[in-house]
CSV table of C-alpha atoms and ligand atoms in Angstrom, one decimal:
chain,number,residue,atom,x,y,z
A,23,MET,CA,11.8,9.6,0.3
A,24,MET,CA,14.8,11.3,-1.4
A,25,HIS,CA,17.1,9.8,-4.0
A,26,PHE,CA,20.6,11.0,-4.4
A,27,SER,CA,23.9,9.5,-5.2
A,28,PRO,CA,26.7,10.2,-2.8
A,29,GLY,CA,29.6,12.2,-4.2
A,30,ALA,CA,27.5,13.7,-7.0
A,31,ALA,CA,25.6,16.2,-4.9
A,32,SER,CA,25.1,19.3,-7.0
A,33,PRO,CA,24.7,22.6,-5.1
A,34,SER,CA,21.0,22.4,-5.6
A,35,THR,CA,20.8,18.9,-4.0
A,36,VAL,CA,22.8,20.1,-1.1
A,37,GLN,CA,20.5,23.0,-0.6
A,38,GLU,CA,17.6,20.6,-1.1
A,39,LEU,CA,18.9,18.4,1.8
A,40,ALA,CA,19.2,21.4,4.1
A,41,PHE,CA,15.5,22.1,3.6
A,42,THR,CA,14.3,18.5,3.9
A,43,ASP,CA,13.3,16.4,6.9
A,44,PRO,CA,15.2,13.2,6.5
A,45,LEU,CA,12.6,11.0,8.3
A,46,THR,CA,9.5,12.0,6.4
A,47,GLY,CA,10.9,13.6,3.2
A,48,LEU,CA,8.8,16.6,3.9
A,49,GLY,CA,10.3,20.1,4.0
A,50,ASN,CA,11.6,21.2,7.3
A,51,GLY,CA,11.3,24.3,9.5
A,52,ARG,CA,13.7,26.2,7.2
A,53,ARG,CA,11.7,25.4,4.2
A,54,PHE,CA,8.5,26.5,6.0
A,55,VAL,CA,10.0,29.9,6.8
A,56,ASP,CA,11.4,30.3,3.3
A,57,LYS,CA,8.0,29.5,1.8
A,58,ILE,CA,6.2,32.0,4.0
A,59,GLU,CA,8.8,34.7,3.3
A,60,ARG,CA,8.4,34.2,-0.5
A,61,LEU,CA,4.6,34.4,-0.2
A,62,ILE,CA,4.8,37.6,1.9
A,63,ALA,CA,6.9,39.1,-0.7
A,64,GLU,CA,4.5,38.1,-3.5
A,65,ARG,CA,1.5,39.4,-1.6
A,66,SER,CA,3.1,42.8,-1.2
A,67,ASP,CA,1.6,43.7,-4.6
A,68,ASP,CA,-1.5,41.6,-4.1
A,69,PRO,CA,-3.0,42.3,-0.7
A,70,ALA,CA,-4.9,39.0,-0.3
A,71,PRO,CA,-4.5,37.2,3.1
A,72,PHE,CA,-3.2,33.7,3.5
A,73,ALA,CA,-3.2,31.1,6.3
A,74,VAL,CA,-0.5,29.2,8.2
A,75,GLY,CA,-0.9,26.6,10.9
A,76,VAL,CA,0.9,24.3,13.2
A,77,VAL,CA,-0.3,20.7,13.8
A,78,ASP,CA,0.8,19.1,17.0
A,79,LEU,CA,0.1,15.4,17.7
A,80,ASP,CA,-1.6,14.8,21.0
A,81,GLY,CA,-0.2,11.9,23.1
A,82,PHE,CA,2.7,11.0,20.8
A,83,LYS,CA,5.2,10.4,23.5
A,84,PRO,CA,3.3,7.6,25.2
A,85,ILE,CA,3.1,5.9,21.8
A,86,ASN,CA,6.9,6.1,21.5
A,87,ASP,CA,7.2,4.6,25.0
A,88,LEU,CA,4.6,1.9,24.4
A,89,PHE,CA,5.6,0.7,21.0
A,90,GLY,CA,9.2,1.8,20.7
A,91,ARG,CA,11.0,4.4,18.7
A,92,GLY,CA,10.9,2.5,15.5
A,93,ALA,CA,7.1,2.4,15.7
A,94,GLY,CA,7.1,6.1,16.6
A,95,ASP,CA,9.1,6.9,13.4
A,96,ASP,CA,6.7,4.8,11.4
A,97,ILE,CA,3.7,6.7,12.7
A,98,LEU,CA,5.4,10.1,11.9
A,99,THR,CA,6.0,8.9,8.4
A,100,GLN,CA,2.4,7.9,8.0
A,101,VAL,CA,1.3,11.2,9.5
A,102,ALA,CA,3.4,13.0,6.9
A,103,MET,CA,1.9,10.9,4.1
A,104,ARG,CA,-1.6,11.6,5.2
A,105,LEU,CA,-0.9,15.3,5.5
A,106,ARG,CA,0.8,15.5,2.1
A,107,ALA,CA,-2.1,13.7,0.5
A,108,ALA,CA,-4.5,16.2,2.0
A,109,MET,CA,-2.8,19.2,0.4
A,110,ASP,CA,-4.0,20.8,-2.8
A,111,GLU,CA,-1.6,22.1,-5.4
A,112,ALA,CA,-1.1,25.5,-3.9
A,113,SER,CA,-0.6,24.3,-0.3
A,114,THR,CA,2.5,23.0,1.5
A,115,VAL,CA,3.1,20.9,4.6
A,116,THR,CA,6.4,20.6,6.4
A,117,ARG,CA,7.7,19.0,9.6
A,118,ILE,CA,9.0,21.6,12.0
A,119,GLY,CA,9.5,19.6,15.2
A,120,ALA,CA,9.5,16.1,16.6
A,121,ASP,CA,5.8,15.7,16.5
A,122,GLU,CA,4.9,19.1,15.0
A,123,PHE,CA,4.0,19.7,11.4
A,124,ALA,CA,3.1,23.0,9.7
A,125,PHE,CA,1.0,24.0,6.7
A,126,LEU,CA,0.7,26.9,4.5
A,127,PHE,CA,-2.5,27.6,2.7
A,128,PRO,CA,-2.0,30.4,0.2
A,129,MET,CA,-5.5,30.3,-1.1
A,130,VAL,CA,-7.3,30.4,2.3
A,131,PHE,CA,-8.5,33.9,3.0
A,132,GLY,CA,-10.6,33.7,6.1
A,133,ALA,CA,-10.9,32.1,9.5
A,134,GLU,CA,-14.0,30.1,8.7
A,135,SER,CA,-12.5,28.2,5.8
A,136,LEU,CA,-9.2,27.9,7.7
A,137,VAL,CA,-11.0,26.2,10.6
A,138,LYS,CA,-12.8,23.9,8.2
A,139,ARG,CA,-9.6,22.8,6.5
A,140,ALA,CA,-7.7,22.4,9.8
A,141,ARG,CA,-10.6,20.2,11.2
A,142,MET,CA,-10.3,18.0,8.2
A,143,LEU,CA,-6.6,17.5,8.9
A,144,ILE,CA,-7.4,16.5,12.4
A,145,GLU,CA,-10.0,14.1,11.2
A,146,ILE,CA,-7.5,12.5,8.7
A,147,LEU,CA,-4.9,12.1,11.4
A,148,SER,CA,-7.3,10.5,13.9
A,149,ALA,CA,-7.9,7.4,11.8
A,150,PRO,CA,-6.0,4.4,13.3
A,151,TYR,CA,-2.3,3.8,12.4
A,152,ASP,CA,-1.0,0.3,11.6
A,153,ILE,CA,2.2,-0.6,13.4
A,154,GLY,CA,3.1,-4.2,12.7
A,155,ASP,CA,0.1,-6.2,13.7
A,156,ARG,CA,-1.1,-3.6,16.1
A,157,THR,CA,-2.9,-0.3,15.6
A,158,ALA,CA,-2.6,3.0,17.5
A,159,ARG,CA,-4.7,6.1,17.6
A,160,LEU,CA,-3.7,9.7,17.8
A,161,SER,CA,-5.4,13.0,17.9
A,162,ALA,CA,-3.9,16.3,16.9
A,163,SER,CA,-4.3,20.0,17.9
A,164,VAL,CA,-4.0,22.9,15.5
A,165,GLY,CA,-3.0,26.5,16.1
A,166,CYS,CA,-3.3,28.8,13.1
A,167,ALA,CA,-3.0,32.4,12.0
A,168,LEU,CA,-4.0,34.5,9.0
A,169,PHE,CA,-1.6,36.9,7.4
A,170,TYR,CA,-3.2,40.2,6.6
A,171,PHE,CA,-1.4,42.9,4.7
A,172,GLY,CA,0.7,44.2,7.5
A,173,ASP,CA,4.1,44.0,9.3
A,174,ASP,CA,4.0,40.3,10.0
A,175,THR,CA,7.2,38.3,9.3
A,176,ALA,CA,7.4,34.5,8.9
A,177,GLU,CA,8.7,34.3,12.5
A,178,LYS,CA,5.8,36.4,13.9
A,179,LEU,CA,3.3,34.3,12.0
A,180,ILE,CA,4.7,31.0,13.4
A,181,ASP,CA,4.8,32.5,16.9
A,182,LYS,CA,1.1,33.4,16.5
A,183,CYS,CA,0.4,29.8,15.5
A,184,GLU,CA,2.2,28.6,18.5
A,185,THR,CA,0.2,30.9,20.8
A,186,ALA,CA,-3.0,29.6,19.2
A,187,LEU,CA,-1.8,26.1,19.5
A,188,TYR,CA,-1.1,26.6,23.2
A,189,GLN,CA,-4.7,27.7,23.6
A,190,ALA,CA,-5.9,24.7,21.6
A,191,LYS,CA,-3.9,22.3,23.8
A,192,ARG,CA,-5.1,24.0,27.0
A,193,SER,CA,-8.7,23.5,26.1
A,194,GLY,CA,-8.3,19.8,25.4
A,195,ARG,CA,-7.4,17.5,22.6
A,196,GLY,CA,-8.3,17.7,18.9
A,197,ARG,CA,-9.1,21.4,18.8
A,198,VAL,CA,-8.4,24.1,16.2
A,199,VAL,CA,-7.8,27.6,17.4
A,200,VAL,CA,-7.2,30.7,15.2
A,201,TYR,CA,-4.9,33.4,16.7
A,202,THR,CA,-6.5,36.6,18.0
A,203,GLN,CA,-5.0,39.7,19.6
A,204,GLU,CA,-6.7,38.9,22.9
A,205,MET,CA,-4.8,35.6,23.0
A,206,GLU,CA,-1.6,37.7,23.0
A,207,GLU,CA,-2.8,39.5,26.1
A,208,ALA,CA,-3.8,36.3,27.8
A,209,ALA,CA,-0.4,34.7,27.0
A,210,LYS,CA,1.4,37.7,28.5
A,211,HIS,CA,-0.6,37.4,31.7
A,212,VAL,CA,0.3,33.8,31.9
A,213,THR,CA,4.0,34.6,31.5
A,214,ARG,CA,3.7,37.2,34.3
A,215,ILE,CA,2.2,34.6,36.6
A,216,GLU,CA,4.9,32.1,35.6
A,217,GLN,CA,7.7,34.5,36.5
A,218,ALA,CA,6.2,35.4,39.8
A,219,LEU,CA,5.6,31.8,40.6
A,220,ARG,CA,9.2,30.8,39.8
A,221,ARG,CA,10.4,33.4,42.3
A,222,ALA,CA,7.8,32.4,44.9
A,223,VAL,CA,8.8,28.7,44.7
A,224,ALA,CA,12.5,29.5,45.0
A,225,ALA,CA,11.7,31.7,48.0
A,226,GLY,CA,9.5,29.0,49.5
A,227,GLU,CA,6.4,31.3,49.5
A,228,VAL,CA,3.8,28.8,48.3
A,229,ALA,CA,2.3,26.9,51.2
A,230,PRO,CA,-0.3,24.1,51.7
A,231,HIS,CA,-3.5,24.7,53.6
A,232,PHE,CA,-5.4,21.8,55.0
A,233,GLN,CA,-9.0,20.8,54.6
A,234,PRO,CA,-10.5,18.1,56.9
A,235,ILE,CA,-11.9,14.8,55.6
A,236,VAL,CA,-14.4,13.2,57.9
A,237,ASP,CA,-15.9,9.8,58.5
A,238,LEU,CA,-19.5,10.4,57.5
A,239,LYS,CA,-20.9,8.1,60.2
A,240,THR,CA,-18.9,9.3,63.2
A,241,ARG,CA,-18.1,12.8,61.8
A,242,LYS,CA,-14.6,12.4,63.2
A,243,VAL,CA,-11.8,13.9,61.2
A,244,VAL,CA,-9.7,11.1,59.7
A,245,GLY,CA,-7.3,13.1,57.6
A,246,PHE,CA,-6.6,16.3,55.7
A,247,GLU,CA,-6.1,17.2,52.1
A,248,ALA,CA,-3.2,19.6,51.4
A,249,LEU,CA,-4.3,22.4,49.0
A,250,ALA,CA,-1.7,24.9,47.6
A,251,ARG,CA,-2.1,28.6,48.5
A,252,TRP,CA,-0.1,31.5,47.1
A,253,THR,CA,-0.3,35.3,47.4
A,254,ASP,CA,2.1,37.3,45.3
A,255,PRO,CA,3.0,40.8,46.6
A,256,ASP,CA,2.0,42.4,43.2
A,257,LEU,CA,-0.5,40.0,41.6
A,258,GLY,CA,-2.4,39.3,44.9
A,259,THR,CA,-3.9,35.9,45.8
A,260,ILE,CA,-4.0,33.5,42.8
A,261,SER,CA,-6.0,30.4,43.0
A,262,PRO,CA,-4.5,27.0,42.5
A,263,GLY,CA,-7.0,26.4,39.7
A,264,VAL,CA,-5.0,29.1,37.9
A,265,PHE,CA,-1.4,28.6,39.0
A,266,ILE,CA,-1.2,24.8,39.1
A,267,PRO,CA,-1.9,24.4,35.4
A,268,ILE,CA,0.6,27.2,34.6
A,269,ALA,CA,3.2,25.4,36.8
A,270,GLU,CA,2.5,22.2,34.8
A,271,GLU,CA,2.8,23.8,31.4
A,272,ARG,CA,5.9,25.8,32.2
A,273,GLY,CA,7.8,23.0,34.0
A,274,ILE,CA,7.6,24.4,37.5
A,275,ILE,CA,5.3,21.7,38.9
A,276,GLY,CA,8.2,19.5,40.1
A,277,PRO,CA,9.9,22.0,42.4
A,278,LEU,CA,6.5,23.4,43.5
A,279,SER,CA,5.2,20.0,44.4
A,280,GLN,CA,8.4,19.1,46.3
A,281,LEU,CA,8.2,22.4,48.3
A,282,LEU,CA,4.5,21.7,49.1
A,283,LEU,CA,5.1,18.0,50.1
A,284,GLN,CA,8.0,19.0,52.3
A,285,LYS,CA,5.9,21.6,54.1
A,286,ALA,CA,2.8,19.4,54.3
A,287,THR,CA,4.6,16.4,55.7
A,288,THR,CA,6.4,18.6,58.2
A,289,ALA,CA,3.1,19.9,59.5
A,290,ALA,CA,1.3,16.6,59.4
A,291,GLY,CA,4.1,15.0,61.3
A,292,THR,CA,2.9,16.9,64.4
A,293,TRP,CA,-0.7,15.6,64.1
A,294,PRO,CA,-2.0,12.5,66.0
A,295,SER,CA,-0.6,9.5,64.2
A,296,ASP,CA,-4.0,8.1,63.1
A,297,LEU,CA,-4.6,11.1,60.8
A,298,PHE,CA,-3.6,10.7,57.2
A,299,LEU,CA,-2.4,13.4,54.8
A,300,SER,CA,-3.8,13.5,51.3
A,301,PHE,CA,-1.6,15.2,48.6
A,302,ASN,CA,-2.4,16.0,45.0
A,303,LEU,CA,-0.2,15.1,42.1
A,304,SER,CA,-0.6,16.8,38.7
A,305,PRO,CA,-1.1,14.8,35.5
A,306,SER,CA,2.2,16.0,34.1
A,307,GLN,CA,4.0,14.5,37.2
A,308,LEU,CA,2.7,11.1,36.3
A,309,VAL,CA,4.6,11.3,33.0
A,310,ASP,CA,7.9,11.6,34.9
A,311,HIS,CA,9.3,8.3,36.0
A,312,ASN,CA,11.3,9.9,38.8
A,313,THR,CA,8.2,11.3,40.6
A,314,GLY,CA,7.8,8.3,42.9
A,315,LEU,CA,11.4,8.3,44.1
A,316,GLN,CA,11.4,12.1,44.6
A,317,LEU,CA,8.4,11.9,46.8
A,318,LEU,CA,9.9,9.1,48.9
A,319,SER,CA,13.1,11.0,49.4
A,320,ILE,CA,11.1,13.9,50.8
A,321,LEU,CA,9.3,11.6,53.2
A,322,ASP,CA,12.7,10.3,54.2
A,323,ARG,CA,14.0,13.8,54.9
A,324,THR,CA,10.9,14.9,56.9
A,325,GLY,CA,10.5,11.6,58.6
A,326,PHE,CA,6.9,11.2,57.6
A,327,ASP,CA,5.5,7.7,57.7
A,328,PRO,CA,4.5,6.7,54.1
A,329,ARG,CA,1.6,4.7,55.4
A,330,ARG,CA,0.0,7.9,56.5
A,331,LEU,CA,0.2,9.4,53.0
A,332,GLU,CA,-2.3,9.3,50.3
A,333,ILE,CA,-1.6,10.6,46.8
A,334,GLU,CA,-4.6,11.9,44.8
A,335,ILE,CA,-4.4,11.6,41.0
A,336,THR,CA,-6.9,12.3,38.3
A,337,GLU,CA,-8.1,10.2,35.3
A,338,THR,CA,-6.4,12.7,33.0
A,339,GLY,CA,-3.1,11.8,34.6
A,340,LEU,CA,-3.6,8.1,33.7
A,341,MET,CA,-4.7,8.8,30.2
A,342,ASN,CA,-1.7,10.8,29.2
A,343,ASP,CA,0.9,8.1,29.7
A,344,PRO,CA,-0.5,4.9,31.3
A,345,VAL,CA,3.0,3.2,31.3
A,346,SER,CA,4.6,5.9,33.4
A,347,ALA,CA,1.6,6.3,35.6
A,348,ARG,CA,1.6,2.6,36.4
A,349,LYS,CA,5.3,2.7,37.3
A,350,ILE,CA,4.8,5.6,39.7
A,351,MET,CA,1.7,3.9,41.2
A,352,ASP,CA,3.7,0.7,41.8
A,353,ASP,CA,6.5,2.7,43.4
A,354,LEU,CA,4.0,4.4,45.7
A,355,HIS,CA,2.2,1.2,46.7
A,356,ALA,CA,5.5,-0.6,47.3
A,357,ALA,CA,6.4,2.1,49.8
A,358,GLY,CA,3.0,1.8,51.6
A,359,ILE,CA,1.5,5.0,50.2
A,360,ARG,CA,-2.2,4.8,49.2
A,361,VAL,CA,-3.5,6.1,46.0
A,362,ALA,CA,-6.8,7.9,45.5
A,363,LEU,CA,-8.6,8.6,42.2
A,364,ASP,CA,-9.6,12.3,42.4
A,365,ASP,CA,-12.5,14.1,40.7
A,366,PHE,CA,-14.1,10.9,39.7
A,367,GLY,CA,-16.6,11.2,36.9
A,368,THR,CA,-15.5,14.5,35.4
A,369,GLY,CA,-12.5,13.5,33.3
A,370,GLN,CA,-12.3,11.4,30.2
A,371,SER,CA,-13.5,8.5,32.2
A,372,SER,CA,-12.9,5.0,31.3
A,373,LEU,CA,-14.1,2.3,33.6
A,374,GLY,CA,-11.5,0.1,32.1
A,375,ARG,CA,-8.8,2.1,34.0
A,376,LEU,CA,-10.3,0.9,37.2
A,377,ARG,CA,-9.5,-2.6,36.2
A,378,GLU,CA,-6.0,-1.8,35.1
A,379,PHE,CA,-5.0,0.3,38.1
A,380,HIS,CA,-5.6,-0.4,41.7
A,381,PHE,CA,-7.0,2.5,43.7
A,382,ASP,CA,-7.4,2.5,47.4
A,383,LYS,CA,-9.8,5.3,47.4
A,384,LEU,CA,-12.2,7.1,45.1
A,385,LYS,CA,-13.2,10.7,45.4
A,386,ILE,CA,-16.6,11.6,44.0
A,387,ASP,CA,-16.5,15.0,42.3
A,388,ARG,CA,-18.5,17.9,43.7
A,389,ALA,CA,-20.4,18.0,40.3
A,390,PHE,CA,-22.4,15.0,41.5
A,391,VAL,CA,-22.5,15.8,45.2
A,392,SER,CA,-23.9,19.4,45.0
A,393,PRO,CA,-27.1,18.5,43.1
A,394,ILE,CA,-27.7,15.2,44.8
A,395,HIS,CA,-31.1,16.5,46.1
A,396,ASP,CA,-32.3,18.3,43.1
A,397,ASP,CA,-31.3,16.0,40.4
A,398,ARG,CA,-32.2,12.4,40.2
A,399,ALA,CA,-29.5,11.6,37.7
A,400,SER,CA,-26.8,12.8,40.1
A,401,GLU,CA,-28.2,10.6,42.9
A,402,HIS,CA,-28.2,7.6,40.6
A,403,ILE,CA,-24.6,8.3,39.5
A,404,VAL,CA,-23.5,8.6,43.1
A,405,ARG,CA,-25.3,5.3,43.9
A,406,ALA,CA,-23.6,3.6,41.0
A,407,ILE,CA,-20.1,5.0,42.0
A,408,LEU,CA,-20.6,3.8,45.5
A,409,SER,CA,-21.5,0.3,44.4
A,410,LEU,CA,-18.4,0.3,42.2
A,411,CYS,CA,-16.3,1.3,45.2
A,412,ASP,CA,-17.9,-1.5,47.2
A,413,GLY,CA,-17.3,-4.1,44.6
A,414,LEU,CA,-13.7,-3.1,43.9
A,415,GLY,CA,-12.8,-2.6,47.6
A,416,MET,CA,-12.2,1.2,47.4
A,417,VAL,CA,-12.9,3.6,50.1
A,418,SER,CA,-15.3,6.4,48.9
A,419,VAL,CA,-15.1,10.1,49.8
A,420,ALA,CA,-17.6,12.7,48.6
A,421,GLU,CA,-16.1,16.1,47.8
A,422,GLY,CA,-17.7,19.5,48.1
A,423,VAL,CA,-20.2,18.6,50.8
A,424,GLU,CA,-21.8,21.9,51.8
A,425,THR,CA,-25.0,21.0,53.6
A,426,GLU,CA,-26.1,18.7,56.3
A,427,ALA,CA,-28.8,17.3,54.1
A,428,GLN,CA,-26.1,16.3,51.5
A,429,ALA,CA,-24.0,14.7,54.2
A,430,ARG,CA,-26.9,12.6,55.5
A,431,ARG,CA,-28.0,11.5,52.1
A,432,LEU,CA,-24.4,10.4,51.2
A,433,MET,CA,-24.1,8.6,54.5
A,434,LEU,CA,-27.3,6.7,54.0
A,435,LEU,CA,-26.2,5.8,50.5
A,436,GLY,CA,-23.2,4.2,52.1
A,437,CYS,CA,-20.5,6.7,51.3
A,438,ASP,CA,-17.6,6.4,53.7
A,439,GLY,CA,-16.0,9.9,53.9
A,440,GLY,CA,-16.9,13.5,53.3
A,441,GLN,CA,-15.0,16.6,52.6
A,442,GLY,CA,-16.4,20.1,52.1
A,443,TYR,CA,-17.2,23.5,53.6
A,444,LEU,CA,-19.7,21.8,55.9
A,445,PHE,CA,-16.9,20.1,57.8
A,446,GLY,CA,-14.3,22.8,57.3
A,447,ARG,CA,-12.6,25.0,54.8
A,448,PRO,CA,-8.9,24.7,54.0
A,449,VAL,CA,-6.9,26.4,56.8
A,450,GLN,CA,-3.3,27.2,57.6
A,451,ALA,CA,-1.1,24.5,59.1
A,452,GLN,CA,-1.3,26.0,62.6
A,453,ASP,CA,-5.1,26.1,62.6
A,454,ALA,CA,-5.6,22.5,61.2
A,455,LEU,CA,-5.5,20.8,64.6
A,456,ALA,CA,-8.0,23.1,66.1
A,457,ALA,CA,-10.4,22.0,63.4
A,458,ILE,CA,-10.3,18.4,64.6
A,459,ASP,CA,-12.1,19.1,67.9
A,460,LYS,CA,-14.9,21.2,66.5
A,461,PRO,CA,-18.2,19.3,66.0
A,462,LYS,CA,-18.5,18.3,62.4
A,463,ARG,CA,-22.2,18.5,62.1
A,464,ILE,CA,-24.8,21.1,62.8
A,465,ASP,CA,-27.0,20.0,65.6
A,466,LEU,CA,-30.4,19.9,64.2
A,467,GLY,CA,-31.9,19.1,67.5
A,468,PRO,CA,-34.4,16.2,67.6
A,469,MET,CA,-34.7,14.6,64.2
A,470,ALA,CA,-36.3,17.2,62.2
A,471,PRO,CA,-38.8,15.8,59.7
A,472,SER,CA,-37.0,16.2,56.4
A,473,ASN,CA,-37.6,14.2,53.2
A,474,ASP,CA,-34.2,12.6,53.3
A,475,ALA,CA,-33.7,11.9,57.0
A,476,LYS,CA,-34.6,8.3,57.6
A,477,GLY,CA,-35.3,7.6,61.3
A,478,ASP,CA,-32.2,5.4,61.7
A,479,PHE,CA,-29.6,8.2,61.5
A,480,THR,CA,-27.8,8.3,64.8
A,481,THR,CA,-24.3,9.3,65.7
B,5,LIG,P1,-9.2,19.3,44.1
B,5,LIG,O1,-8.0,18.4,44.3
B,5,LIG,O2,-10.4,18.7,43.6
B,5,LIG,O3,-9.5,20.0,45.5
B,5,LIG,C1,-10.7,20.3,46.0
B,5,LIG,C2,-11.1,21.8,45.7
B,5,LIG,O4,-12.4,22.0,46.1
B,5,LIG,C3,-10.3,22.8,46.4
B,5,LIG,O5,-10.1,23.9,45.6
B,5,LIG,C4,-11.1,23.1,47.7
B,5,LIG,O6,-10.8,24.3,48.3
B,5,LIG,C5,-12.5,23.0,47.0
B,5,LIG,N1,-13.6,22.7,48.0
B,5,LIG,C6,-13.5,22.0,49.1
B,5,LIG,N2,-14.7,21.9,49.7
B,5,LIG,C7,-15.5,22.6,48.9
B,5,LIG,C8,-16.9,22.9,49.0
B,5,LIG,O7,-17.6,22.4,50.0
B,5,LIG,N3,-17.5,23.7,48.1
B,5,LIG,C9,-16.7,24.2,47.1
B,5,LIG,N4,-17.3,25.0,46.2
B,5,LIG,N5,-15.4,23.9,46.9
B,5,LIG,C10,-14.8,23.1,47.8
B,5,LIG,P2,-8.8,24.7,45.5
B,5,LIG,O8,-8.1,24.7,46.8
B,5,LIG,O9,-9.1,26.0,44.8
B,5,LIG,O10,-8.0,23.8,44.5
B,5,LIG,C11,-8.4,23.6,43.2
B,5,LIG,C12,-7.6,22.5,42.5
B,5,LIG,O11,-6.2,22.9,42.3
B,5,LIG,C13,-7.6,21.2,43.3
B,5,LIG,O12,-8.8,20.5,43.1
B,5,LIG,C14,-6.4,20.5,42.7
B,5,LIG,O13,-6.7,19.9,41.4
B,5,LIG,C15,-5.5,21.7,42.4
B,5,LIG,N6,-4.5,21.7,43.5
B,5,LIG,C16,-4.6,22.4,44.7
B,5,LIG,N7,-3.5,22.2,45.4
B,5,LIG,C17,-2.7,21.4,44.7
B,5,LIG,C18,-1.4,20.8,44.9
B,5,LIG,O14,-0.7,21.0,45.9
B,5,LIG,N8,-0.8,20.1,43.9
B,5,LIG,C19,-1.5,19.9,42.7
B,5,LIG,N9,-1.0,19.1,41.8
B,5,LIG,N10,-2.8,20.3,42.5
B,5,LIG,C20,-3.3,21.1,43.5
B,6,LIG,CA1,-7.7,16.6,45.3
B,7,LIG,CA1,-11.1,16.6,43.8
């Protein structure tokens, strides 16, 4: 903390204040730039590299929401103290953003020792924080860069750290990434996709396709999952696995999702009324309190019955910000919309979440469905998930069902629904209804002797 007496601020104190973060007493962004510039100047005669890095706290916002701003400030102060204590004499740490800190290691000359030091910082930050009589945990991601004798400026170095940090965050929590030239190319490609996507969303050019979900016993189509599809005139067809995460990161997911829901509910409104529509929400949408109301206003406009709508969310979505996620789920349930837990078993699973949140349906990830015949562990996991569904009153759906043998095995294990290429690929709105009448299983003729077909399979 700083000490100064009002009215007696000498020019150097005034300058000191302009370079200090008032909350933590660390230097601020200006100090950081200043320190780097001085070091660059020094190193012009002494061509030894040095290292800079940006530390970003993962999941700080939910802590603020959960414990209040005062507690958030408390944690930031503790983070600052820990980081400062971890610096040696030559090194500096500053606070350059709300939950972003930056370090300068003048005596670190290579990537290996840089990663080691950065990992140590993450470790130090991941120990629990005391806030009143409670404790909170945080993780942190670090993006860093090395200055080699060259034309880098302080700004360029910080940009490189941010590019590396972006990669670190993309690949999960608690990572350290050191900037490389290839990252720059990848970042440019992402920006190209982002710009094209903004234009496409504004022009209404992204559309949902629909994949049937069947009742595994009767093989009747019971609903469709809407899956986003986009072809850009220059970039070609881009998979949702690529553009959805970019839409999330770059703040386009809201308008994109609204466009898709509007198109999907308009199409589904023409289907027989016993068919449901399943729609995906992204993790970042579960952080935004308005999501529930926005969805409802679209249903209102397109006249789609909320009781025919299911929203699919993933475990990641719940982890990021449980308080907001709960509010949105409550809004959806209150309107009669069902909520499904998507990709079950692949995320940062916590069975505790199943107790805290009520799901109407659980979708078993393809990772367990595909190997169900070759891998005993997968079969056991599927069995366990199904008994969990049974006990908690959730409908079960297996994803990625590609073979008749998988469908049978799942049905015999008691799985309710199935989705996958066996029953139909995602198709355009106008072809969805035609998919309903097609037989949903290959006719194997008289029960072929196969190791999984028990004699009691009849439909
Ligand atoms: P998801 O929600 O798990 O969707 C299922 C994915 O599995 C889809 O990939 C689907 O085409 C694919 N799939 C279905 N059956 C089979 C099968 O039998 N075998 C194989 N190998 N794959 C199968 P897709 O359409 O590429 O979508 C990828 C992911 O992108 C989705 O995974 C979802 O997380 C996201 N996504 C797609 N559309 C939307 C959307 O409108 N909003 C949001 N937020 N996310 C979306
Ligand atoms: Ca899904
Ligand atoms: Ca899924």
